[in-house]
Amino acid sequence: MFKAIVSASTLRDALDSVSVLVEECKIRLNEDDLSIRAVDPANVGMVDLTLDAASFESYEADGGVIGVNLSKLEDFVGMANADQLVELELDEETRKLNIRIDGLSSTLALIDPDSIRQEPDIPDLDLPAEIVLEGAQLDRGIKAADMVSDHVRLRVDDAEEAFHIQAQGDTDDVDFQLDAEDLIDLTSGTADSLFSLDYLKDMNKAIPKDAEVTVELGEEFPVKLHYRIAEGQGNVTYMLAPRIQSD
Amino acid sequence: MQFAEFATRASEMEAEPADLATVALVRDLFCDAGDDLPVVVRFVHGRVFPAWDSTTLDVGPRLLRGAIARAAGQNVTAADVEDRLAEEGEIGAVAAGYDFGGQRGLAAFAGGDDDGLTVAEVDETLRELAAAAGSGSEDRKLNTLFGLFNRTTPEEARYLARLVLGEMRIGVGEGTVRDAIAEAFLAVEETGETTDSEADDEPNDETRDETDGETRDESEERAAADDDEDPLTRATDEQLRAVERALQVSNDHGMVAAVARDDGESGLADVRLEVGRPVQAMLAQAGTAADALDEWGEAAVERKFDGARVQVHVEPDDEGETAGVSLYSRNMDDVTAALPDVVEFVESRVDAPVILDGEVVAVDDDGAPRPFQEILRRFRRKHDVDRMRDAVRVELHAFDCLHADGEDLLDAPVTERHARLSDVLDDAGAVSDLLVSDDGDEIAAFEEAALEAGHEGIMLKNPASAYSPGNRGKNWLKRKPDVETVDLVVTGAEWGEGRRANHLGTFLLSVRDGGDYVEIGKVATGITDEELADLSTLLEPEIVSENGQTVELNPSVVFEVGYEEIQASPTYSSGYALRFPRFVAVREDKEVADADSLARIERLAESESR
């Protein structure tokens, strides 16, 4: 059983954060929240999303799992204005999701959850550095890096207490330095890892510019990016595996 | 089986020049494949899907280069990969030249170990790739391929890249696969003189047994020493035929291998045609009525339709009523969606289950055949099907029946199959007229009438012969007016691939248009390796510029090129293209100014369409 009403903008923010990585996913309809966990086909980038029951206008669920094609679902939800409410209801018999937006009702055929790539185990990482910044700052660093390279180096300089978003191209370099006072918060530690911009750009697309993004970083370790959505009632965590830094 | 193991075996096959030794290597691979046998059998000759299945990965060279670039590492672009390809000549070597694996996976941090790719995993991932469709599918395909390459060693990368493009280049063709299946699972160990404990040793071949005065011990020693590369062929002709037959009927090498292993020859004999699983079309050689009558005494004669070959599969529903109709091209591609009018016709006139062979022909309002190029406007069309349906009327002309009402008819003679065809197809106009005659004059009159009616010529069939799928044997002959040739200027070429990387392989042909040259097609067939080397020597000094594998040539050499038809085509700047172009000779006696002009091509095309 699943029946929920949610604002279109909340649902869209949530779905966007997953659809940048995968085309299909399982949605867990838990009693207290809705959650999605998915990893990209190359097993490099992962997303872990929860939307608390409190982020819905109304929410009833009993722990089922459904499989959806995200771009189709996003198309349907895209028919709503940001401030409109979307009503979702699972038809247990037909295994279809009924979606109602004002007078518009549509039916989305679901996918057998068993046919969807397995949900990843979440690496349990103890990362030494933690940077809290605005989505817009991260966006600026990533855009700058993208001008010169297809990879970006995220680094915390423990001595100068600064976070660097750096990139090195064949001929050109960029370095975006954010000191402790530029940041919302910084827990300094030795951290330096290289990441593919193909992934980071996609993740960045989903991160609202005004969101407070927490970046957890280590030495040649995956990076964790998390931010809250749905006015604090939802959480998105991205994890991205590093590329080995030659020399 | 680990994919690394498969790659190692593949590289051994690639390094092995002798055919028999290659068969032995493939046989050993099949014996060791276990549950992965069907996949390994397909992979070894560059397939992910069975031959009958027209599903493709739909990954072009460009996408593959992108995936390789991404796995290759920081700031390697698809253009860099393309540059290397121009140097190496072959994508496998390019992929093997990079050091992949710089991008780590998350699993390594979640306590999981990467035990390396398995054959089953590669298969599953490539099938997922093939299923990706719709918006963003290009990106997902690139990402998926990147994920695979990221986990490969250079040797694995070499064969993964080739597998993705469907060309393994390890000297293993369909024949090798057939022989290896028979060797692996049907050939009986010669245990006569060897003891049980040596049953795994290769038995000696006959030449060795004939060696006079050699003691048993010496001979065994030699056998043991040769063990690794002993290219023994022990399968009997009968066993090879059993495999061959099952392959022809099913076009599923993986399945046939598993049946041979699990159920032996009797299992293979039970492999049947299946409605919905296309078989290769039987093909014809060029020949004359005189050839036919000399050989067979009498000949079954039909009009040769100038259309596109089509295989019609009609499936019954639970009540036995005609339900699903599928149409396949000569190469077993599914062309059902492009020909709704043929589907409707079959639905109303044919009793399921049945498999028919025929031609789809474009016709004018009077029902007279139109040129071949008209049918091409319909065949394989994905868009505007309805509009083209009105613009180009087509008709089905069936001439053979391979399966009717649960009974396979491949082994039945032409005349019986034709009789069954008349039974199952309720429209005399759609069933080919069959003349069985031993009279040369009668056949000549039939041919004349066929040509006059606008057909391409006649087909001559051995009335007693079976249907041999995929076989261009002597039991079917096509009789057509003589093939024409034209003299064309070579204005460009492409470097070959693999073994031919140092030679120009495909030649761009042009005709004179005033003082200029306009392109009319490419020729790559009909050229021997030796001629290829000579042509490269002749043309290399004429290279004006190079771009990747493509070169532009100074117009200086004239080729005589055979063709079957000239058709209007937007592909080339002349507005025409040659159907089935074939290299005949270099016209050393001709200057480029003596080559054929566009005006002559226009006249030839016009005279053909009459």
PDB file of N, CA and C in Angstrom, chain B residues 565-607:
ATOM      1  N   GLU B 565      23.962  -3.088 -61.252  1.00  0.00           N
ATOM      2  CA  GLU B 565      22.970  -2.083 -61.603  1.00  0.00           C
ATOM      3  C   GLU B 565      23.499  -0.724 -61.195  1.00  0.00           C
ATOM      4  N   ILE B 566      23.096   0.293 -61.936  1.00  0.00           N
ATOM      5  CA  ILE B 566      23.380   1.666 -61.514  1.00  0.00           C
ATOM      6  C   ILE B 566      22.080   2.219 -60.963  1.00  0.00           C
ATOM      7  N   GLN B 567      22.152   2.765 -59.744  1.00  0.00           N
ATOM      8  CA  GLN B 567      20.913   3.300 -59.186  1.00  0.00           C
ATOM      9  C   GLN B 567      21.103   4.726 -58.713  1.00  0.00           C
ATOM     10  N   ALA B 568      20.029   5.496 -58.756  1.00  0.00           N
ATOM     11  CA  ALA B 568      20.065   6.861 -58.246  1.00  0.00           C
ATOM     12  C   ALA B 568      20.307   6.788 -56.746  1.00  0.00           C
ATOM     13  N   SER B 569      21.180   7.662 -56.238  1.00  0.00           N
ATOM     14  CA  SER B 569      21.521   7.586 -54.816  1.00  0.00           C
ATOM     15  C   SER B 569      21.998   8.944 -54.343  1.00  0.00           C
ATOM     16  N   PRO B 570      21.507   9.378 -53.185  1.00  0.00           N
ATOM     17  CA  PRO B 570      21.968  10.667 -52.656  1.00  0.00           C
ATOM     18  C   PRO B 570      23.329  10.557 -51.977  1.00  0.00           C
ATOM     19  N   THR B 571      23.839   9.322 -51.804  1.00  0.00           N
ATOM     20  CA  THR B 571      25.059   9.111 -51.036  1.00  0.00           C
ATOM     21  C   THR B 571      26.279   9.746 -51.703  1.00  0.00           C
ATOM     22  N   TYR B 572      26.332   9.700 -53.030  1.00  0.00           N
ATOM     23  CA  TYR B 572      27.519  10.178 -53.731  1.00  0.00           C
ATOM     24  C   TYR B 572      27.187  11.402 -54.578  1.00  0.00           C
ATOM     25  N   SER B 573      28.235  12.204 -54.803  1.00  0.00           N
ATOM     26  CA  SER B 573      28.003  13.496 -55.428  1.00  0.00           C
ATOM     27  C   SER B 573      27.540  13.364 -56.882  1.00  0.00           C
ATOM     28  N   SER B 574      27.758  12.238 -57.521  1.00  0.00           N
ATOM     29  CA  SER B 574      27.267  12.073 -58.883  1.00  0.00           C
ATOM     30  C   SER B 574      25.753  11.892 -58.923  1.00  0.00           C
ATOM     31  N   GLY B 575      25.176  11.546 -57.753  1.00  0.00           N
ATOM     32  CA  GLY B 575      23.744  11.252 -57.731  1.00  0.00           C
ATOM     33  C   GLY B 575      23.431   9.816 -58.102  1.00  0.00           C
ATOM     34  N   TYR B 576      24.486   9.022 -58.353  1.00  0.00           N
ATOM     35  CA  TYR B 576      24.298   7.615 -58.679  1.00  0.00           C
ATOM     36  C   TYR B 576      25.188   6.740 -57.797  1.00  0.00           C
ATOM     37  N   ALA B 577      24.819   5.464 -57.691  1.00  0.00           N
ATOM     38  CA  ALA B 577      25.681   4.511 -56.993  1.00  0.00           C
ATOM     39  C   ALA B 577      25.634   3.192 -57.756  1.00  0.00           C
ATOM     40  N   LEU B 578      26.705   2.420 -57.598  1.00  0.00           N
ATOM     41  CA  LEU B 578      26.753   1.109 -58.242  1.00  0.00           C
ATOM     42  C   LEU B 578      26.243   0.057 -57.274  1.00  0.00           C
ATOM     43  N   ARG B 579      25.407  -0.846 -57.774  1.00  0.00           N
ATOM     44  CA  ARG B 579      24.986  -1.961 -56.942  1.00  0.00           C
ATOM     45  C   ARG B 579      25.966  -3.099 -57.174  1.00  0.00           C
ATOM     46  N   PHE B 580      26.497  -3.664 -56.093  1.00  0.00           N
ATOM     47  CA  PHE B 580      27.490  -4.751 -56.134  1.00  0.00           C
ATOM     48  C   PHE B 580      28.711  -4.418 -56.987  1.00  0.00           C
ATOM     49  N   PRO B 581      29.410  -3.319 -56.676  1.00  0.00           N
ATOM     50  CA  PRO B 581      30.615  -3.013 -57.443  1.00  0.00           C
ATOM     51  C   PRO B 581      31.717  -4.018 -57.140  1.00  0.00           C
ATOM     52  N   ARG B 582      32.514  -4.304 -58.154  1.00  0.00           N
ATOM     53  CA  ARG B 582      33.518  -5.349 -57.997  1.00  0.00           C
ATOM     54  C   ARG B 582      34.706  -4.953 -58.871  1.00  0.00           C
ATOM     55  N   PHE B 583      35.901  -4.954 -58.267  1.00  0.00           N
ATOM     56  CA  PHE B 583      37.120  -4.586 -58.986  1.00  0.00           C
ATOM     57  C   PHE B 583      37.414  -5.630 -60.058  1.00  0.00           C
ATOM     58  N   VAL B 584      37.658  -5.173 -61.297  1.00  0.00           N
ATOM     59  CA  VAL B 584      38.004  -6.113 -62.361  1.00  0.00           C
ATOM     60  C   VAL B 584      39.484  -5.980 -62.715  1.00  0.00           C
ATOM     61  N   ALA B 585      39.932  -4.765 -62.997  1.00  0.00           N
ATOM     62  CA  ALA B 585      41.336  -4.582 -63.372  1.00  0.00           C
ATOM     63  C   ALA B 585      41.701  -3.097 -63.339  1.00  0.00           C
ATOM     64  N   VAL B 586      43.023  -2.829 -63.334  1.00  0.00           N
ATOM     65  CA  VAL B 586      43.488  -1.465 -63.539  1.00  0.00           C
ATOM     66  C   VAL B 586      43.594  -1.261 -65.046  1.00  0.00           C
ATOM     67  N   ARG B 587      42.947  -0.189 -65.549  1.00  0.00           N
ATOM     68  CA  ARG B 587      43.029   0.072 -66.996  1.00  0.00           C
ATOM     69  C   ARG B 587      44.282   0.897 -67.250  1.00  0.00           C
ATOM     70  N   GLU B 588      45.417   0.190 -67.354  1.00  0.00           N
ATOM     71  CA  GLU B 588      46.665   0.919 -67.552  1.00  0.00           C
ATOM     72  C   GLU B 588      46.713   1.556 -68.924  1.00  0.00           C
ATOM     73  N   ASP B 589      45.842   1.049 -69.814  1.00  0.00           N
ATOM     74  CA  ASP B 589      45.819   1.588 -71.172  1.00  0.00           C
ATOM     75  C   ASP B 589      45.010   2.871 -71.267  1.00  0.00           C
ATOM     76  N   LYS B 590      44.389   3.254 -70.115  1.00  0.00           N
ATOM     77  CA  LYS B 590      43.520   4.432 -70.182  1.00  0.00           C
ATOM     78  C   LYS B 590      44.028   5.572 -69.310  1.00  0.00           C
ATOM     79  N   GLU B 591      43.941   6.769 -69.819  1.00  0.00           N
ATOM     80  CA  GLU B 591      44.176   7.972 -69.032  1.00  0.00           C
ATOM     81  C   GLU B 591      42.871   8.324 -68.335  1.00  0.00           C
ATOM     82  N   VAL B 592      42.985   9.182 -67.310  1.00  0.00           N
ATOM     83  CA  VAL B 592      41.750   9.558 -66.614  1.00  0.00           C
ATOM     84  C   VAL B 592      40.771  10.232 -67.569  1.00  0.00           C
ATOM     85  N   ALA B 593      41.300  10.892 -68.594  1.00  0.00           N
ATOM     86  CA  ALA B 593      40.421  11.576 -69.549  1.00  0.00           C
ATOM     87  C   ALA B 593      39.610  10.575 -70.367  1.00  0.00           C
ATOM     88  N   ASP B 594      40.066   9.307 -70.382  1.00  0.00           N
ATOM     89  CA  ASP B 594      39.347   8.281 -71.140  1.00  0.00           C
ATOM     90  C   ASP B 594      38.304   7.559 -70.290  1.00  0.00           C
ATOM     91  N   ALA B 595      38.262   7.865 -68.990  1.00  0.00           N
ATOM     92  CA  ALA B 595      37.303   7.197 -68.117  1.00  0.00           C
ATOM     93  C   ALA B 595      35.882   7.609 -68.477  1.00  0.00           C
ATOM     94  N   ASP B 596      34.915   6.840 -67.984  1.00  0.00           N
ATOM     95  CA  ASP B 596      33.523   7.123 -68.330  1.00  0.00           C
ATOM     96  C   ASP B 596      33.061   8.454 -67.735  1.00  0.00           C
ATOM     97  N   SER B 597      32.149   9.096 -68.448  1.00  0.00           N
ATOM     98  CA  SER B 597      31.638  10.400 -68.015  1.00  0.00           C
ATOM     99  C   SER B 597      30.298  10.224 -67.315  1.00  0.00           C
ATOM    100  N   LEU B 598      29.914  11.253 -66.588  1.00  0.00           N
ATOM    101  CA  LEU B 598      28.623  11.250 -65.902  1.00  0.00           C
ATOM    102  C   LEU B 598      27.490  11.074 -66.910  1.00  0.00           C
ATOM    103  N   ALA B 599      27.674  11.652 -68.100  1.00  0.00           N
ATOM    104  CA  ALA B 599      26.631  11.557 -69.120  1.00  0.00           C
ATOM    105  C   ALA B 599      26.390  10.086 -69.494  1.00  0.00           C
ATOM    106  N   ARG B 600      27.498   9.320 -69.589  1.00  0.00           N
ATOM    107  CA  ARG B 600      27.328   7.905 -69.956  1.00  0.00           C
ATOM    108  C   ARG B 600      26.620   7.148 -68.826  1.00  0.00           C
ATOM    109  N   ILE B 601      27.002   7.478 -67.566  1.00  0.00           N
ATOM    110  CA  ILE B 601      26.355   6.826 -66.425  1.00  0.00           C
ATOM    111  C   ILE B 601      24.856   7.103 -66.452  1.00  0.00           C
ATOM    112  N   GLU B 602      24.513   8.345 -66.752  1.00  0.00           N
ATOM    113  CA  GLU B 602      23.091   8.709 -66.805  1.00  0.00           C
ATOM    114  C   GLU B 602      22.371   7.887 -67.871  1.00  0.00           C
ATOM    115  N   ARG B 603      23.028   7.713 -69.011  1.00  0.00           N
ATOM    116  CA  ARG B 603      22.404   6.923 -70.080  1.00  0.00           C
ATOM    117  C   ARG B 603      22.222   5.471 -69.647  1.00  0.00           C
ATOM    118  N   LEU B 604      23.274   4.924 -69.003  1.00  0.00           N
ATOM    119  CA  LEU B 604      23.196   3.522 -68.556  1.00  0.00           C
ATOM    120  C   LEU B 604      22.061   3.341 -67.547  1.00  0.00           C
ATOM    121  N   ALA B 605      21.965   4.282 -66.609  1.00  0.00           N
ATOM    122  CA  ALA B 605      20.933   4.184 -65.578  1.00  0.00           C
ATOM    123  C   ALA B 605      19.551   4.250 -66.214  1.00  0.00           C
ATOM    124  N   GLU B 606      19.441   5.135 -67.210  1.00  0.00           N
ATOM    125  CA  GLU B 606      18.146   5.309 -67.870  1.00  0.00           C
ATOM    126  C   GLU B 606      17.756   4.049 -68.628  1.00  0.00           C
ATOM    127  N   SER B 607      18.719   3.464 -69.322  1.00  0.00           N
ATOM    128  CA  SER B 607      18.394   2.276 -70.111  1.00  0.00           C
ATOM    129  C   SER B 607      18.008   1.112 -69.203  1.00  0.00           C
TER     130      SER B 607
END
